[in-house]
Coordinates of C-alpha atoms and ligand atoms in Angstrom, one line a residue:
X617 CA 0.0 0.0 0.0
X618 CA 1.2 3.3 -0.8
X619 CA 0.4 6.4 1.3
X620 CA -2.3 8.1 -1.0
X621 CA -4.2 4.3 -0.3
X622 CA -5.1 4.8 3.5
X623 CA -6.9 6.9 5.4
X624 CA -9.8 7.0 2.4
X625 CA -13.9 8.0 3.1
X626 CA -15.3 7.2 0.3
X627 CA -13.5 4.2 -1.8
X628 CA -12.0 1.1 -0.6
X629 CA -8.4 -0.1 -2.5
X630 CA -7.2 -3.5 -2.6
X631 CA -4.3 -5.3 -3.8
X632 CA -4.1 -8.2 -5.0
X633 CA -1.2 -9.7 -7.0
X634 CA -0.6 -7.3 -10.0
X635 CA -4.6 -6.2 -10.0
X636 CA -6.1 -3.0 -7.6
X637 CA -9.5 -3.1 -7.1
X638 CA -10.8 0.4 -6.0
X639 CA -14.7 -0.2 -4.9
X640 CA -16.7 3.6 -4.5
X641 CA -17.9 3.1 -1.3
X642 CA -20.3 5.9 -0.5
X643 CA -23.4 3.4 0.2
X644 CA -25.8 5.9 2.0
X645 CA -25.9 7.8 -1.6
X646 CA -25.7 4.9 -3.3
X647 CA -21.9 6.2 -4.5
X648 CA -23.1 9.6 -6.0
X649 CA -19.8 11.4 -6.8
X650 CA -19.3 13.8 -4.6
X651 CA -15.9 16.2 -4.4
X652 CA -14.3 14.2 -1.9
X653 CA -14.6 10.6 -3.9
X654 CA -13.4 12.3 -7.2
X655 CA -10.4 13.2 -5.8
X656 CA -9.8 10.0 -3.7
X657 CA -10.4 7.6 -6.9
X658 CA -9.0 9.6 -9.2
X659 CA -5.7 10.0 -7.0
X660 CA -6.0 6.2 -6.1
X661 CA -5.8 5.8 -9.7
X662 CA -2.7 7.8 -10.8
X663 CA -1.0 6.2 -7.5
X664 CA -2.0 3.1 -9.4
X665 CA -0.9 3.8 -12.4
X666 CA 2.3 5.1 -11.9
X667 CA 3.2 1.2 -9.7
X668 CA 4.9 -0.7 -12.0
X669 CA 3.7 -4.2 -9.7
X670 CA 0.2 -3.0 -11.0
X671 CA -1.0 -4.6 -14.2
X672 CA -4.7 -3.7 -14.3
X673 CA -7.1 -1.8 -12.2
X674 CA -10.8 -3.1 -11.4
X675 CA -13.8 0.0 -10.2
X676 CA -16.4 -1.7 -9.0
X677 CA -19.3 -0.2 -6.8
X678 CA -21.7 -2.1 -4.5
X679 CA -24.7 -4.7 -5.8
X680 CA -27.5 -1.9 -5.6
X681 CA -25.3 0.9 -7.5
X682 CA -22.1 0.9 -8.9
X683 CA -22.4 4.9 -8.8
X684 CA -25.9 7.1 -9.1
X685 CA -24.7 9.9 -10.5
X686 CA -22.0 12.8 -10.0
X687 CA -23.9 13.9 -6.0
X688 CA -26.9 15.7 -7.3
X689 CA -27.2 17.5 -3.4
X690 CA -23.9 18.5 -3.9
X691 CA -24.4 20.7 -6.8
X692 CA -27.9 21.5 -6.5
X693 CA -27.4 25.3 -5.1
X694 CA -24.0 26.5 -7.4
X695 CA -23.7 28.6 -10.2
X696 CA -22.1 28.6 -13.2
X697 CA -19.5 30.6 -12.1
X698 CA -19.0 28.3 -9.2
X699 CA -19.4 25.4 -11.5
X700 CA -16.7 27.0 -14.1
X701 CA -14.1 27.7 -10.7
X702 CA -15.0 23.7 -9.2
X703 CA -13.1 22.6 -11.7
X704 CA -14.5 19.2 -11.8
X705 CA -13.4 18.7 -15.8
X706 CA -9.7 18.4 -14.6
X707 CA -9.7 15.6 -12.4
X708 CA -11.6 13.5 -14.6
X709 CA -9.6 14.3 -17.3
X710 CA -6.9 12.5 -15.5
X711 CA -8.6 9.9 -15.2
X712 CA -9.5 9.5 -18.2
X713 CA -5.6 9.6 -19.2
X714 CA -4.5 6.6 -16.8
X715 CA -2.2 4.6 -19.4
X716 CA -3.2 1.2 -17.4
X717 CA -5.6 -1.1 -18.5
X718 CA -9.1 -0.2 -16.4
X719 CA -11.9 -2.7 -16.0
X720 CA -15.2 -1.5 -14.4
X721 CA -17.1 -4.3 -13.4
X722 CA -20.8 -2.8 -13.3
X723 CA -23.7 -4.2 -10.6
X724 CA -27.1 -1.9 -10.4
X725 CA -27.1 1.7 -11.1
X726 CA -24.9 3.4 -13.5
X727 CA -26.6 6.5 -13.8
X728 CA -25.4 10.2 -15.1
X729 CA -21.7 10.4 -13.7
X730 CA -21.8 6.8 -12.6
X731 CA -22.3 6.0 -16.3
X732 CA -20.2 8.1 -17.9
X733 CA -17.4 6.5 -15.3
X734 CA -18.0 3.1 -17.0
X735 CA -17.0 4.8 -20.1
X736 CA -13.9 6.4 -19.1
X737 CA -13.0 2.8 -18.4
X738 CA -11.5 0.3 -21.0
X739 CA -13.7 -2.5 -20.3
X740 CA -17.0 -2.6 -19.3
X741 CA -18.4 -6.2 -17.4
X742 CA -22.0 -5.5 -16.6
X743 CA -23.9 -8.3 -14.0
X744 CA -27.4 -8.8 -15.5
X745 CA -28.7 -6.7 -13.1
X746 CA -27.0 -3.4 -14.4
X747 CA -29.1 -0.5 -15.2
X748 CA -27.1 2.7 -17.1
X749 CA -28.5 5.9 -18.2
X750 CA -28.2 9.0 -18.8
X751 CA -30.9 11.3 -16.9
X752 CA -29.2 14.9 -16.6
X753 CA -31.8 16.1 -18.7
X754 CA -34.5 15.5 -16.3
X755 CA -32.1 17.8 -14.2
X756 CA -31.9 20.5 -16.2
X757 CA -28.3 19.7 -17.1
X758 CA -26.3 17.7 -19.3
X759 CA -24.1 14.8 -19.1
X760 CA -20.7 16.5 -17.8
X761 CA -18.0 14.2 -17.9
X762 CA -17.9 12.9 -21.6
X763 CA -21.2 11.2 -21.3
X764 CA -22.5 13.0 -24.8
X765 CA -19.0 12.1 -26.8
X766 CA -18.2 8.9 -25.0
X767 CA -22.1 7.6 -25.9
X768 CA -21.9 8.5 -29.4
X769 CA -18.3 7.0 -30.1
X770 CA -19.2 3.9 -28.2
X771 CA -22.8 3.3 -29.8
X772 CA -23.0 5.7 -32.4
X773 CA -25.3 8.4 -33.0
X774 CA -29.0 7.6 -33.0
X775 CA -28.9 5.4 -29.6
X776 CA -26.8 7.7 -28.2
X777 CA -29.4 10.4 -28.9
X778 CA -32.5 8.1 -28.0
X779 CA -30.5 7.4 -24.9
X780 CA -29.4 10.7 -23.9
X781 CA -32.5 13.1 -25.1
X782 CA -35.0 10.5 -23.3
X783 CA -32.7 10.3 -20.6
X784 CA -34.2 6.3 -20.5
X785 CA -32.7 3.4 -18.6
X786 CA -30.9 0.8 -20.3
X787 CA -30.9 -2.7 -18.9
X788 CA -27.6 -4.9 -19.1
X789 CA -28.5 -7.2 -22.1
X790 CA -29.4 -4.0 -24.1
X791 CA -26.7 -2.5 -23.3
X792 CA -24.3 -5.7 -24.2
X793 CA -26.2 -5.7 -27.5
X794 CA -25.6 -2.1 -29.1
X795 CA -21.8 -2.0 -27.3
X796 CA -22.2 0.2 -24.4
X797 CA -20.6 -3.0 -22.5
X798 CA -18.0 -5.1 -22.8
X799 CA -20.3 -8.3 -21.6
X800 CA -22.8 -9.4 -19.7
X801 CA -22.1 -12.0 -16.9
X802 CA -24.7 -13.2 -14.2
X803 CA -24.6 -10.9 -11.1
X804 CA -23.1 -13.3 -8.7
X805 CA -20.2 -14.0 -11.1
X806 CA -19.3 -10.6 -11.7
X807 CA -16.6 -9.9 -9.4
X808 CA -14.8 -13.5 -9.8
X809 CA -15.3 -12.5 -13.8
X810 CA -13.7 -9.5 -13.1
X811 CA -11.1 -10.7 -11.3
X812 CA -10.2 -13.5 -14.1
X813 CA -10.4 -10.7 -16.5
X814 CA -8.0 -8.0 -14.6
X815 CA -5.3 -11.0 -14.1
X816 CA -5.0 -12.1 -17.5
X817 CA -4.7 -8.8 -18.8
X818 CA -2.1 -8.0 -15.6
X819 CA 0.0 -11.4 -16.4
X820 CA 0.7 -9.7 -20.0
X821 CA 3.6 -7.3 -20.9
X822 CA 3.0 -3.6 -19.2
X823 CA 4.4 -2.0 -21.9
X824 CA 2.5 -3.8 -24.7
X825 CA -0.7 -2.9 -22.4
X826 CA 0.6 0.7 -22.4
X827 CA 1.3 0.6 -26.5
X828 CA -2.2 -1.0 -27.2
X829 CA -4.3 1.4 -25.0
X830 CA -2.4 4.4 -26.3
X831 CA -2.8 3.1 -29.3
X832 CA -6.4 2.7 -29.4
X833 CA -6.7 5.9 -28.4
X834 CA -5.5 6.9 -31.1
X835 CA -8.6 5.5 -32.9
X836 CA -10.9 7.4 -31.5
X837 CA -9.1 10.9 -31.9
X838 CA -7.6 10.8 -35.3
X839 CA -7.3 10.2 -38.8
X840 CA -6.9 6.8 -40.2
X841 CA -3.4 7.5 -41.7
X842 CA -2.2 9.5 -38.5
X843 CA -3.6 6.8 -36.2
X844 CA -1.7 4.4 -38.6
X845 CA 1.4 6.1 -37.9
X846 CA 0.8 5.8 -33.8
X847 CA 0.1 2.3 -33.9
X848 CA 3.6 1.5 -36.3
X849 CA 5.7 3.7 -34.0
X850 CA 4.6 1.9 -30.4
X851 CA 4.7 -1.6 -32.7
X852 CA 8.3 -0.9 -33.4
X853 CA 9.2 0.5 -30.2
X854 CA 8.7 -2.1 -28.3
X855 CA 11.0 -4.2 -29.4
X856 CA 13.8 -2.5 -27.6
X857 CA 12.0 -4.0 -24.5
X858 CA 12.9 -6.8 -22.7
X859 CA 9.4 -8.3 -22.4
X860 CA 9.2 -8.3 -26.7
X861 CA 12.5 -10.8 -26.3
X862 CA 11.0 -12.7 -23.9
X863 CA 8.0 -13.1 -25.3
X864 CA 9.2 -14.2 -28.6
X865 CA 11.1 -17.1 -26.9
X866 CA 9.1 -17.9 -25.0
X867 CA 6.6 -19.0 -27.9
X868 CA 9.8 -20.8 -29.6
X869 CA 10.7 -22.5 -26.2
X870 CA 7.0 -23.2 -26.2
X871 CA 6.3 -22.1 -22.8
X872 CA 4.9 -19.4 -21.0
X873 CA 6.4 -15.9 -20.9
X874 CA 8.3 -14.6 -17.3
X875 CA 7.5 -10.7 -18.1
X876 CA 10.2 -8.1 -16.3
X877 CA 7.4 -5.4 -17.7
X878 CA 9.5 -3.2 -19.1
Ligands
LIG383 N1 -26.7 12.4 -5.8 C1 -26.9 12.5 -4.5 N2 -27.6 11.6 -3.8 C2 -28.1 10.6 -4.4 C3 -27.9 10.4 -5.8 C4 -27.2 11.4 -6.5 N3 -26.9 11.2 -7.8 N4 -28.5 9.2 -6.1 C5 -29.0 8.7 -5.0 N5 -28.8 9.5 -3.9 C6 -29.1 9.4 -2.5 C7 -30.6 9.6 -2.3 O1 -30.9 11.0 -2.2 C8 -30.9 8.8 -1.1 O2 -30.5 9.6 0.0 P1 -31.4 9.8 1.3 O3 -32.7 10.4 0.8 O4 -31.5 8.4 1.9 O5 -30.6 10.7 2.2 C9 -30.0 7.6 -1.2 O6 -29.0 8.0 -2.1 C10 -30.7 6.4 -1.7 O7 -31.3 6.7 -2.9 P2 -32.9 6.5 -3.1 O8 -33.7 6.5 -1.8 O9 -33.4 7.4 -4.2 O10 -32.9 4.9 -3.7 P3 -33.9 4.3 -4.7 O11 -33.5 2.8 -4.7 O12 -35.3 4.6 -4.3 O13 -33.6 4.9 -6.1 C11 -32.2 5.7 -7.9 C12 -32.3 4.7 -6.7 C13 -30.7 5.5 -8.4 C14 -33.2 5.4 -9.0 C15 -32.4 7.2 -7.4 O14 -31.6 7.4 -6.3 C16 -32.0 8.2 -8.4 O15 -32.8 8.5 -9.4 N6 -30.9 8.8 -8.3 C17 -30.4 9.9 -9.1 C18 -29.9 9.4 -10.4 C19 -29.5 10.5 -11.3 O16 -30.3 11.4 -11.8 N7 -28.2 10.6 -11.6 C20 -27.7 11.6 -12.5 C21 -27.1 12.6 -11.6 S1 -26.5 14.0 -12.5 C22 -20.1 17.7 -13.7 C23 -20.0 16.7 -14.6 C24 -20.9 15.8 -14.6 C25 -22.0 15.8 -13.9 C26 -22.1 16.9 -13.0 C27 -21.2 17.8 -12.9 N8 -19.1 18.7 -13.7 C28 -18.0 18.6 -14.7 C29 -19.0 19.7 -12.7 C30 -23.0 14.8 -14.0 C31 -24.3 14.9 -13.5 C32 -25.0 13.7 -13.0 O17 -24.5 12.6 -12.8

């Protein structure tokens, strides 16, 4: 454990072997995102990500709610100017930028913020009980943390819209089927899915995890012939790393690769 990982009110972090599981633990708001938990997941997480005995992070919230929504109460009374000075963008924004693989494993409500968490995330394993939405309109607001890009990107347009202008819930299954989620798994596997999941991806090389995320990033933001031009410059850049030489005999040797991670 490092220092940032004690002494936390509202999430819970866990080690175990190369994965971190950080669970929002705000039950009595059913883990609305208040101030206080933005800044305690989203330092957990650059903690996290700058460990090099840390392969892949799970976020995971509680059965009932993986996270309701940023903390309506919270924000209820402020204006825009106090909205504008809150800053909330930044913090998220790092988030968002963790270079580590990130798996949120999704049971109940992932509503407004909670959502738009999910989609910050690489991976998305939803237990059949998983309900997402987003309802800002209802509140007179809009999604805030990416909800409206993120939603488009990940379903395209006219689900996104349906979803967002109706503000309408979407239930697990739907949500597997138009690729708002990664998969659906029954709500009592979930966390041992999860956990399956975040090893095998934390057994691989760290630096082809790095490569590939970045990589796919690129996808999202760029043209086809500059995202081309990412992906050939991590491709051949990692083979200056030890883990691309041990990799490679490994498979002659036929057995499994020892990674170093760098
Ligand atoms: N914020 C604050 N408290 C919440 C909350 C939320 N989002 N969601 C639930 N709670 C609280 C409830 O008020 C209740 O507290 P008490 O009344 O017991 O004190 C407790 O959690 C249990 O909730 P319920 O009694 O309502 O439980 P139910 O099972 O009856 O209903 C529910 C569960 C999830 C259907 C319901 O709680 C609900 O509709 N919650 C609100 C969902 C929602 O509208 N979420 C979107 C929030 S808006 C920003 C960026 C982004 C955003 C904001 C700012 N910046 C960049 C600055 C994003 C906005 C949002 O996410």
């Amino acid at each position: 454990m490092t220092e940032h990982e004690h002494e936390h009110e509202t999430i819970r972090v866990e080690r175990r072997g190369r994965v971190a599981w950080i669970q929002l633990d705000r039950p009595e708001a059913l883990n609305a995102l208040n101030t206080r938990l933005m800044h305690e997941l989203v330092g957990t997480a650059k903690g996290l990500d700058a460990d090099d005995s840390i392969g892949a992070i799970v976020i995971t919230g509680s059965e009932k709610a993986f996270a309701a929504g940023a903390d309506i109460k919270e924000m209820a009374g402020k204006s825009t100017a106090e909205m504008r000075a809150s800053n909330h963008f930044g913090p998220w924004l790092e988030f968002a930028s963790v270079q580590k693989p990130v798996i949120a494993a999704v049971s109940g409500y992932a509503l407004g913020g909670g959502c738009e968490l999910a989609l910050m995330c690489d991976i998305i394993l939803a237990a059949d009980t998983a309900q997402f939405g987003l309802p800002e309109v209802g509140l007179g607001v809009i999604p805030g943390i990416g909800g409206t890009q993120r939603l488009v990107r990940a379903v395209g347009y006219p689900k996104a819209a349906e979803i967002i202008l109706t503000g309408r819930r979407v239930g697990a299954e739907e949500a597997e089927r138009i690729g708002l989620v990664s998969r659906v798994v029954p709500a009592d596997a979930l966390l041992d899915e999860a956990g399956k999941v975040a090893e095998g991806i934390a057994a691989k090389s760290l630096p082809a995890l790095r490569a590939a995320k970045a990589t796919m990033d690129a996808a999202l933001e760029m043209p086809l012939a500059e995202g081309l031009a990412i992906e050939a410059e991590h491709f051949t850049g990692l083979f200056d790393t030890a883990d691309q030489k041990e990799g490679m005999a490994a498979f002659s040797e036929k057995r499994e690769p020892n990674f170093q991670h760098r």
